[in-house]
CSV table of C-alpha atoms and ligand atoms in Angstrom, one decimal:
chain,number,residue,atom,x,y,z
A,1,MET,CA,129.8,114.5,94.3
A,2,GLU,CA,133.4,115.8,94.7
A,3,GLN,CA,134.5,112.2,95.6
A,4,ASP,CA,134.0,111.1,92.0
A,5,ALA,CA,136.1,113.2,89.6
A,6,GLN,CA,134.1,112.3,86.5
A,7,CYS,CA,130.8,112.8,88.0
A,8,ALA,CA,131.9,116.4,89.5
A,9,ALA,CA,133.3,117.3,86.1
A,10,MET,CA,129.7,117.1,84.7
A,11,TYR,CA,128.7,120.0,87.1
A,12,PRO,CA,131.4,122.5,86.6
A,13,ASP,CA,129.5,125.1,88.5
A,14,LYS,CA,128.6,122.6,91.3
A,15,GLY,CA,125.0,123.4,90.1
A,16,ARG,CA,123.6,119.9,90.7
A,17,ARG,CA,120.2,120.7,92.5
A,18,GLU,CA,119.1,118.8,95.5
A,19,GLU,CA,115.8,116.8,94.9
A,20,ASP,CA,114.7,115.5,98.5
A,21,LEU,CA,112.1,118.6,98.5
A,22,VAL,CA,111.6,120.2,95.2
A,23,THR,CA,108.7,123.0,95.6
A,24,GLY,CA,107.3,125.6,93.0
A,25,PRO,CA,106.7,129.2,93.9
A,26,ARG,CA,103.5,128.7,95.7
A,27,GLY,CA,104.6,125.5,97.6
A,28,GLU,CA,103.9,123.1,94.8
A,29,LEU,CA,105.6,119.8,95.5
A,30,ALA,CA,107.1,117.9,92.7
A,31,ASN,CA,107.9,114.0,93.1
A,32,VAL,CA,105.1,113.2,95.3
A,33,PHE,CA,104.0,109.6,94.9
A,34,VAL,CA,100.1,109.4,94.9
A,35,TYR,CA,98.1,106.1,95.1
A,36,LEU,CA,94.9,104.5,95.9
A,37,LYS,CA,95.6,102.7,99.2
A,38,GLU,CA,92.2,101.4,99.8
A,39,GLY,CA,89.0,100.6,98.1
A,40,LEU,CA,90.3,98.1,95.4
A,41,ALA,CA,90.6,95.0,97.2
A,42,GLY,CA,89.8,91.8,95.3
A,43,LYS,CA,90.2,93.8,91.8
A,44,LYS,CA,92.6,92.2,89.4
A,45,PHE,CA,94.3,94.3,86.8
A,46,ALA,CA,96.3,93.3,83.8
A,47,ILE,CA,100.2,94.1,84.1
A,48,PRO,CA,101.8,96.2,81.4
A,49,ASP,CA,104.0,94.9,79.0
A,50,GLN,CA,106.3,98.0,78.8
A,51,PRO,CA,108.5,98.4,81.6
A,52,ALA,CA,108.9,101.3,84.0
A,53,LEU,CA,112.3,103.2,83.4
A,54,ILE,CA,115.2,104.3,85.4
A,55,ASP,CA,118.1,106.1,83.9
A,56,GLN,CA,121.4,106.7,85.7
A,57,LYS,CA,122.4,109.9,84.0
A,58,GLY,CA,124.6,112.7,85.0
A,59,CYS,CA,125.5,110.7,88.1
A,60,TRP,CA,122.0,110.7,89.2
A,61,PHE,CA,118.8,108.7,89.1
A,62,GLY,CA,116.2,109.8,86.6
A,63,PRO,CA,113.3,110.1,87.3
A,64,ARG,CA,113.8,110.5,91.1
A,65,VAL,CA,110.5,108.8,92.0
A,66,VAL,CA,109.1,106.1,90.0
A,67,GLY,CA,105.7,104.3,90.1
A,68,MET,CA,105.2,100.8,88.7
A,69,ARG,CA,103.1,97.5,89.2
A,70,ALA,CA,104.0,94.5,91.1
A,71,GLY,CA,105.3,91.8,88.4
A,72,GLN,CA,105.9,94.8,85.8
A,73,SER,CA,109.6,95.0,84.7
A,74,LEU,CA,111.8,97.9,85.6
A,75,GLN,CA,114.3,98.5,82.8
A,76,VAL,CA,117.6,100.4,84.1
A,77,VAL,CA,119.8,102.0,82.0
A,78,ASN,CA,123.2,103.5,82.5
A,79,SER,CA,123.6,106.5,80.1
A,80,ASP,CA,126.8,107.7,81.9
A,81,SER,CA,130.6,107.2,80.9
A,82,VAL,CA,130.7,106.1,84.7
A,83,THR,CA,130.2,102.8,86.4
A,84,HIS,CA,127.0,103.0,88.7
A,85,ASN,CA,125.5,100.3,90.8
A,86,ILE,CA,121.7,100.3,91.3
A,87,HIS,CA,120.9,98.9,94.5
A,88,PRO,CA,117.1,98.9,95.7
A,89,MET,CA,116.6,97.9,99.5
A,90,PRO,CA,112.9,96.9,99.7
A,91,SER,CA,111.5,95.3,102.6
A,92,LYS,CA,109.0,93.1,101.2
A,93,ASN,CA,110.7,92.0,98.0
A,94,ARG,CA,114.0,90.5,97.2
A,95,GLU,CA,116.9,92.9,97.4
A,96,TRP,CA,119.3,93.0,94.8
A,97,ASN,CA,122.0,95.3,93.0
A,98,ALA,CA,123.5,95.3,89.8
A,99,SER,CA,126.8,97.0,88.5
A,100,MET,CA,126.4,98.9,85.2
A,101,ALA,CA,129.5,99.8,83.3
A,102,PRO,CA,129.5,102.5,80.6
A,103,GLY,CA,127.8,101.0,77.6
A,104,ASP,CA,126.4,98.0,79.3
A,105,ALA,CA,123.2,96.9,78.0
A,106,PRO,CA,120.0,97.9,80.2
A,107,ILE,CA,118.8,95.4,82.6
A,108,ARG,CA,115.2,94.3,83.7
A,109,ARG,CA,114.2,93.3,86.9
A,110,LYS,CA,110.8,92.8,88.8
A,111,PHE,CA,109.3,93.3,92.1
A,112,SER,CA,106.7,90.8,93.0
A,113,HIS,CA,104.9,92.3,95.6
A,114,PRO,CA,103.4,95.7,96.3
A,115,GLU,CA,105.7,98.0,98.2
A,116,VAL,CA,105.5,101.8,98.7
A,117,MET,CA,108.1,103.0,99.0
A,118,VAL,CA,111.3,101.0,98.0
A,119,PRO,CA,114.6,103.1,98.5
A,120,VAL,CA,117.2,103.0,96.0
A,121,LYS,CA,120.7,104.0,96.0
A,122,CYS,CA,124.0,103.7,94.1
A,123,ASN,CA,126.5,101.6,95.8
A,124,VAL,CA,129.3,103.8,94.1
A,125,HIS,CA,127.7,107.3,94.9
A,126,ARG,CA,126.1,107.9,98.0
A,127,TRP,CA,124.1,111.1,96.8
A,128,MET,CA,122.3,109.1,94.2
A,129,ARG,CA,118.8,108.3,95.4
A,130,ALA,CA,115.6,107.2,93.9
A,131,TRP,CA,112.2,105.7,95.2
A,132,VAL,CA,109.9,103.1,93.5
A,133,GLY,CA,106.4,102.9,94.3
A,134,VAL,CA,105.3,99.3,93.6
A,135,VAL,CA,101.6,98.9,93.3
A,136,GLU,CA,99.2,96.3,92.5
A,137,HIS,CA,97.0,98.2,90.5
A,138,PRO,CA,97.2,101.0,87.8
A,139,TYR,CA,95.8,103.9,89.9
A,140,PHE,CA,98.9,105.9,90.8
A,141,ALA,CA,100.9,108.9,89.7
A,142,VAL,CA,103.8,111.1,90.3
A,143,THR,CA,103.5,114.9,90.7
A,144,ASP,CA,105.2,117.1,88.2
A,145,SER,CA,106.9,120.3,88.6
A,146,ALA,CA,103.7,122.2,89.0
A,147,GLY,CA,102.8,119.8,91.8
A,148,ALA,CA,100.0,118.3,89.9
A,149,PHE,CA,99.0,114.8,89.1
A,150,GLN,CA,96.1,112.8,87.4
A,151,ILE,CA,95.0,109.3,87.7
A,152,PRO,CA,93.0,108.5,84.7
A,153,ASP,CA,89.9,106.0,84.6
A,154,VAL,CA,89.5,105.4,88.3
A,155,PRO,CA,86.2,103.4,88.7
A,156,PRO,CA,83.4,105.1,90.7
A,157,GLY,CA,83.8,104.4,94.2
A,158,ARG,CA,85.0,105.4,97.7
A,159,TYR,CA,89.0,105.0,98.4
A,160,THR,CA,91.7,106.1,100.5
A,161,ILE,CA,94.1,108.0,98.8
A,162,ALA,CA,97.6,108.4,100.0
A,163,ALA,CA,100.6,110.5,99.1
A,164,TRP,CA,104.1,110.3,99.8
A,165,GLN,CA,107.0,113.0,99.8
A,166,GLU,CA,110.5,111.7,100.7
A,167,SER,CA,111.1,114.5,103.2
A,168,LEU,CA,107.5,115.1,104.4
A,169,GLY,CA,106.2,111.4,104.7
A,170,TRP,CA,102.5,110.5,104.2
A,171,VAL,CA,99.4,112.1,103.8
A,172,GLU,CA,96.1,110.1,103.6
A,173,MET,CA,92.6,111.4,102.6
A,174,PRO,CA,89.4,109.7,101.9
A,175,LEU,CA,88.3,110.1,98.1
A,176,GLU,CA,85.0,109.7,96.5
A,177,VAL,CA,85.0,109.1,92.6
A,178,LYS,CA,81.5,109.5,91.2
A,179,PRO,CA,80.6,108.1,87.7
A,180,GLY,CA,81.5,110.3,84.8
A,181,GLY,CA,83.5,113.8,84.9
A,182,THR,CA,86.8,114.8,86.8
A,183,THR,CA,87.1,114.4,90.6
A,184,ARG,CA,89.3,117.1,91.7
A,185,LEU,CA,91.4,116.9,94.9
A,186,GLU,CA,94.0,119.0,96.8
A,187,ILE,CA,96.3,117.1,98.9
A,188,ARG,CA,98.4,119.3,101.6
A,189,PHE,CA,101.5,118.3,103.4
A,190,GLU,CA,102.0,120.2,106.6
A,191,GLY,CA,105.5,121.8,107.3
A,192,LYS,CA,107.9,119.6,108.9
A,193,LYS,CA,108.1,119.4,112.6
A,194,PRO,CA,111.2,120.8,114.0
B,1,CU,CU1,126.3,105.9,90.8
């Protein structure tokens, strides 16, 4: 971050925490993207009017991991007094980037096709990274700092649930959701192979 004096000045104690692997005291993993990968074929779901959000704040993207729907708007804000250039690098969607100067109005963009995960960088600041999970249904979540997630109102059925962490990769598990009540599930990532 030293390369940009304005960004570095926001962290006088050099205390900006890396976010590529955020764990709690018992190994709880934050910023894990979780979604139903299989089991919903043929079903259609309304696309929310509300946009998903990414803020460029403190020379960082927030949140680090965003879940959204194919066809939903992604609203991008620059809260900094620094120019950023948000640059998603999808493989199944159109690539774009947008420079946003301080005070610029928020922009909105869409991803037309499901794609997990779309890496996002800032063309100005090489340390800025975010990830967008673009899904064709509403059954996804991102884990919080306690490693917890909830996916509400999943229709009863058998699914494959998939979870992704940017340093640890993918884990998949079968999931059966019975009518009524809450289905509990623990997803474990194995340690990184050397
Ligand atoms: Cu930037």
